[in-house]
């Protein structure tokens, strides 16, 4: 009886530990995918704006893309990028020097 309880306890402990490890790996994978998605989305928006802009003006903390009918402003901060146009959008990207 005691041996059976010991084996059951060890089996449950191993199962729980395995679940925690796999769940932690899945969370890291999900977080990494989300960061990559935001980076790809930002790159898509910025490249589209830079390609179609009539003029690009450099500011101390960003850029202004001027079009014939509007202007889109990119402001780069330490932990986010603010995109200002008719609507204001914020992308939470950690900015680091290369």
Backbone as ProteinMPNN parsed JSONL, in Angstrom:
{"seq_chain_A": "XXXXXXXXXXXXXXXXXXXXXXXXXXXXXXXXXXXXXXXXXXXXXXXXXXXXXXXXXXXXXXXXXXXXXXXXXXXXXXXXXXXXXXXXXXXXXXXXXX", "coords_chain_A": {"N_chain_A": [[0.823, -1.195, 0.0], [1.882, 1.305, 0.875], [4.004, 1.506, -0.878], [2.677, 1.687, -3.305], [1.392, 4.142, -2.967], [3.637, 5.785, -2.811], [4.721, 5.447, -5.397], [2.591, 6.478, -6.888], [2.603, 9.115, -5.943], [5.147, 10.005, -6.823], [4.778, 9.717, -9.583], [2.678, 11.549, -10.061], [3.984, 13.92, -9.278], [6.057, 14.053, -11.192], [4.506, 14.275, -13.504], [3.178, 16.737, -13.032], [5.378, 18.476, -12.88], [6.393, 18.191, -15.485], [4.22, 19.211, -16.931], [4.281, 21.909, -16.05], [6.778, 22.735, -17.111], [6.39, 22.378, -19.903], [4.191, 24.061, -20.281], [5.362, 26.537, -19.597], [7.271, 26.758, -21.655], [5.554, 26.918, -23.854], [4.284, 29.362, -23.291], [6.468, 31.133, -23.507], [7.018, 30.783, -26.237], [4.624, 31.731, -27.355], [4.672, 34.44, -26.487], [7.006, 35.3, -27.804], [6.229, 34.971, -30.481], [4.165, 36.856, -30.581], [5.611, 39.257, -30.17], [7.211, 39.198, -32.479], [5.197, 39.374, -34.423], [4.195, 41.966, -33.936], [6.465, 43.431, -34.634], [6.758, 42.792, -37.369], [4.343, 43.84, -38.306], [4.704, 46.587, -37.71], [6.925, 47.09, -39.379], [5.743, 46.665, -41.874], [3.788, 48.756, -41.978], [5.473, 51.026, -41.75], [7.226, 50.763, -43.969], [5.392, 50.913, -46.074], [4.421, 53.529, -45.711], [6.83, 54.998, -45.971], [7.541, 54.373, -48.593], [5.424, 55.393, -50.139], [5.352, 58.095, -49.492], [5.57, 61.581, -50.212], [7.507, 63.23, -49.218], [9.962, 62.857, -46.665], [10.578, 63.782, -43.431], [13.079, 64.253, -41.069], [13.015, 64.095, -37.561], [14.044, 64.951, -34.172], [13.276, 62.751, -32.54], [12.072, 60.93, -34.291], [10.159, 60.544, -37.361], [8.505, 62.309, -40.035], [6.179, 61.566, -42.396], [5.207, 62.949, -45.283], [2.362, 63.319, -47.236], [0.288, 63.984, -50.136], [-2.228, 64.633, -49.181], [-2.203, 64.25, -46.432], [-0.352, 63.793, -43.321], [1.862, 61.604, -41.7], [3.128, 60.846, -38.596], [5.89, 59.501, -36.955], [6.908, 58.668, -33.782], [9.556, 57.812, -31.771], [10.049, 56.218, -28.8], [11.463, 55.005, -25.665], [10.179, 52.558, -24.908], [8.049, 52.263, -26.614], [6.423, 52.925, -29.791], [4.964, 55.619, -31.305], [2.427, 56.293, -33.556], [1.187, 58.827, -35.388], [-1.568, 60.024, -37.066], [-4.557, 60.498, -38.803], [-5.777, 58.806, -37.028], [-4.498, 57.769, -33.868], [-2.003, 55.488, -33.133], [-0.404, 53.039, -31.15], [2.476, 51.149, -30.862], [3.871, 48.64, -28.968], [6.982, 48.26, -28.688], [10.188, 47.236, -27.824], [12.865, 49.327, -27.983], [16.138, 49.164, -29.052], [19.587, 50.017, -29.28], [21.528, 49.118, -32.137]], "CA_chain_A": [[0.0, 0.0, 0.0], [2.749, 2.472, 0.95], [4.786, 1.543, -2.118], [1.765, 2.163, -4.341], [1.204, 5.578, -2.74], [4.896, 6.429, -3.197], [4.793, 5.452, -6.867], [1.576, 7.43, -7.352], [3.087, 10.467, -5.63], [6.249, 10.325, -7.74], [4.194, 9.862, -10.918], [1.954, 12.829, -10.095], [4.994, 14.992, -9.228], [6.71, 14.124, -12.503], [3.513, 14.785, -14.456], [2.967, 18.159, -12.761], [6.597, 19.191, -13.28], [6.424, 18.189, -16.952], [3.201, 20.158, -17.37], [4.784, 23.27, -15.813], [7.858, 23.014, -18.063], [5.798, 22.517, -21.24], [3.367, 25.271, -20.264], [6.28, 27.675, -19.626], [7.833, 26.832, -23.002], [4.493, 27.396, -24.733], [4.088, 30.792, -23.02], [7.597, 31.836, -24.121], [6.81, 30.732, -27.682], [3.507, 32.634, -27.66], [5.16, 35.808, -26.3], [7.958, 35.578, -28.886], [5.44, 35.121, -31.712], [3.453, 38.135, -30.491], [6.602, 40.321, -30.412], [7.57, 39.159, -33.897], [4.046, 39.868, -35.177], [4.184, 43.422, -33.825], [7.592, 43.949, -35.4], [6.417, 42.661, -38.795], [3.273, 44.808, -38.562], [5.332, 47.909, -37.731], [7.745, 47.177, -40.588], [4.818, 46.786, -42.999], [3.243, 50.115, -41.973], [6.516, 52.02, -41.996], [7.691, 50.646, -45.355], [4.331, 51.43, -46.944], [4.419, 54.986, -45.583], [8.075, 55.544, -46.525], [7.536, 54.185, -50.042], [4.401, 56.227, -50.777], [5.431, 59.488, -49.053], [6.189, 62.551, -51.117], [8.697, 63.74, -48.534], [10.177, 62.34, -45.312], [11.301, 64.773, -42.636], [13.68, 63.679, -39.856], [12.873, 64.852, -36.319], [14.963, 64.407, -33.159], [12.822, 61.451, -32.019], [11.199, 60.227, -35.225], [10.046, 60.965, -38.749], [7.205, 62.721, -40.542], [5.97, 61.204, -43.799], [4.218, 63.875, -45.84], [1.652, 62.913, -48.435], [-0.405, 65.126, -50.726], [-3.434, 64.978, -48.428], [-2.067, 64.011, -44.987], [0.998, 63.561, -42.802], [1.931, 60.569, -40.67], [4.293, 61.119, -37.759], [6.403, 58.389, -36.15], [7.702, 59.091, -32.635], [10.226, 56.669, -31.163], [10.375, 56.354, -27.376], [12.221, 53.847, -25.18], [9.44, 51.296, -24.844], [6.933, 52.215, -27.555], [6.472, 53.77, -30.981], [3.677, 56.282, -31.479], [2.141, 56.641, -34.942], [0.129, 59.832, -35.377], [-2.163, 60.476, -38.324], [-5.95, 60.759, -38.431], [-5.917, 58.005, -35.809], [-3.226, 57.575, -33.172], [-1.778, 54.083, -32.822], [0.806, 52.812, -30.38], [3.03, 49.805, -30.896], [4.732, 48.443, -27.809], [8.192, 47.578, -29.105], [11.367, 47.67, -27.076], [13.829, 49.874, -28.912], [17.5, 49.025, -28.589], [20.596, 50.386, -30.253], [22.12, 47.905, -32.734]], "C_chain_A": [[0.871, 1.264, 0.0], [3.564, 2.618, -0.328], [3.926, 2.09, -3.254], [1.548, 3.662, -4.208], [2.461, 6.353, -3.114], [5.023, 6.525, -4.715], [3.787, 6.441, -7.444], [2.028, 8.861, -7.104], [4.198, 10.909, -6.56], [5.715, 10.558, -9.15], [3.46, 11.19, -11.055], [2.938, 13.995, -10.074], [5.687, 15.162, -10.568], [5.755, 14.704, -13.541], [3.3, 16.289, -14.28], [4.187, 18.974, -13.186], [6.708, 19.267, -14.8], [5.418, 19.179, -17.507], [3.677, 21.596, -17.197], [5.864, 23.645, -16.818], [7.281, 23.245, -19.462], [4.948, 23.775, -21.322], [4.241, 26.525, -20.307], [6.898, 27.858, -21.001], [6.793, 27.369, -23.985], [4.255, 28.887, -24.538], [5.224, 31.612, -23.631], [7.442, 31.88, -25.639], [5.716, 31.704, -28.106], [3.941, 34.098, -27.535], [6.119, 36.209, -27.419], [7.228, 35.797, -30.208], [4.697, 36.457, -31.723], [4.405, 39.307, -30.745], [7.001, 40.37, -31.881], [6.442, 39.687, -34.772], [3.995, 41.396, -35.125], [5.31, 44.051, -34.63], [7.318, 43.892, -36.899], [5.331, 43.657, -39.171], [3.829, 46.228, -38.643], [6.151, 48.098, -39.006], [6.863, 47.367, -41.822], [4.258, 48.211, -43.096], [4.302, 51.143, -42.366], [7.014, 51.959, -43.441], [6.662, 51.182, -46.333], [4.326, 52.956, -46.907], [5.673, 55.603, -46.2], [8.095, 55.438, -48.048], [6.585, 55.157, -50.734], [4.495, 57.705, -50.427], [6.073, 60.362, -50.131], [7.492, 63.07, -50.539], [8.749, 63.158, -47.127], [11.064, 63.329, -44.573], [11.792, 64.1, -41.361], [13.468, 64.627, -38.695], [13.841, 64.271, -35.301], [14.564, 63.015, -32.653], [11.882, 60.741, -32.986], [11.242, 60.794, -36.631], [8.636, 61.47, -39.014], [7.171, 62.351, -42.015], [4.86, 62.099, -44.333], [3.676, 63.318, -47.148], [0.945, 64.136, -49.001], [-1.599, 65.561, -49.887], [-3.313, 64.802, -46.914], [-0.596, 63.893, -44.617], [0.902, 62.5, -41.706], [3.235, 60.764, -39.916], [4.633, 59.882, -36.925], [7.262, 58.975, -35.037], [8.25, 57.846, -31.944], [10.583, 57.007, -29.72], [11.099, 55.077, -26.94], [11.446, 52.543, -25.259], [8.241, 51.238, -25.789], [7.2, 53.142, -28.736], [5.069, 54.316, -31.186], [3.532, 56.688, -32.939], [0.954, 57.582, -34.936], [-0.285, 60.154, -36.814], [-3.59, 60.864, -37.978], [-6.302, 60.005, -37.154], [-4.546, 57.857, -35.176], [-3.125, 56.105, -32.782], [-0.461, 53.962, -32.068], [1.22, 51.362, -30.518], [4.02, 49.682, -29.755], [5.935, 47.616, -28.222], [9.349, 48.113, -28.291], [12.424, 48.092, -28.08], [15.216, 49.773, -28.297], [18.434, 49.497, -29.682], [21.215, 49.122, -30.823], [23.505, 47.627, -32.205]], "O_chain_A": [[0.629, 2.186, -0.78], [3.785, 3.731, -0.804], [4.405, 2.874, -4.074], [1.52, 4.379, -5.208], [2.375, 7.448, -3.668], [5.391, 7.572, -5.248], [4.1, 7.164, -8.39], [1.853, 9.726, -7.963], [4.205, 12.045, -7.034], [6.146, 11.486, -9.834], [3.61, 11.88, -12.064], [2.736, 14.972, -10.795], [5.885, 16.285, -11.03], [6.153, 15.53, -14.362], [3.248, 17.03, -15.262], [4.045, 20.041, -13.783], [7.081, 20.308, -15.34], [5.721, 19.91, -18.45], [3.5, 22.418, -18.097], [5.865, 24.766, -17.327], [7.652, 24.21, -20.13], [4.984, 24.482, -22.329], [3.892, 27.487, -20.991], [7.038, 28.987, -21.47], [7.116, 28.183, -24.851], [4.044, 29.609, -25.513], [4.979, 32.671, -24.209], [7.708, 32.91, -26.258], [5.863, 32.417, -29.099], [3.607, 34.911, -28.396], [6.052, 37.329, -27.925], [7.571, 36.703, -30.968], [4.613, 37.113, -32.762], [4.05, 40.247, -31.456], [7.116, 41.448, -32.463], [6.698, 40.375, -35.76], [3.777, 42.046, -36.147], [5.12, 45.101, -35.245], [7.615, 44.844, -37.62], [5.389, 44.258, -40.243], [3.468, 46.987, -39.543], [6.078, 49.15, -39.642], [7.202, 48.145, -42.714], [4.254, 48.804, -44.175], [4.061, 52.013, -43.202], [7.203, 53.0, -44.071], [7.016, 51.834, -47.315], [4.237, 53.604, -47.95], [5.586, 56.625, -46.88], [8.615, 56.329, -48.72], [6.906, 55.687, -51.798], [3.773, 58.509, -51.018], [6.979, 59.943, -50.851], [8.456, 63.319, -51.263], [7.719, 62.985, -46.476], [12.155, 63.669, -45.029], [11.017, 63.454, -40.655], [13.711, 65.827, -38.819], [14.408, 63.204, -35.536], [15.434, 62.191, -32.37], [10.984, 60.02, -32.55], [12.212, 61.43, -37.04], [7.692, 61.108, -38.312], [8.031, 62.772, -42.789], [3.714, 62.017, -43.889], [4.424, 62.906, -48.035], [0.999, 65.212, -48.406], [-1.949, 66.742, -49.882], [-4.232, 65.169, -46.183], [0.283, 63.892, -45.478], [-0.024, 62.506, -40.894], [4.309, 60.837, -40.513], [3.765, 59.298, -36.276], [8.227, 59.691, -35.303], [7.497, 56.942, -31.58], [11.322, 57.955, -29.454], [11.32, 54.177, -27.75], [12.009, 51.518, -25.642], [7.491, 50.262, -25.767], [8.07, 54.012, -28.691], [4.101, 53.557, -31.234], [4.409, 57.349, -33.495], [-0.147, 57.205, -34.536], [0.542, 60.508, -37.654], [-3.815, 61.504, -36.95], [-7.037, 60.51, -36.305], [-3.538, 57.822, -35.882], [-4.041, 55.547, -32.179], [0.483, 54.707, -32.33], [0.414, 50.453, -30.315], [4.905, 50.523, -29.595], [5.907, 46.39, -28.115], [9.468, 49.322, -28.095], [12.832, 47.301, -28.931], [15.45, 50.228, -27.177], [18.119, 49.394, -30.867], [21.415, 48.15, -30.095], [24.134, 46.648, -32.606]]}, "name": "protein", "num_of_chains": 1, "seq": "XXXXXXXXXXXXXXXXXXXXXXXXXXXXXXXXXXXXXXXXXXXXXXXXXXXXXXXXXXXXXXXXXXXXXXXXXXXXXXXXXXXXXXXXXXXXXXXXXX"}
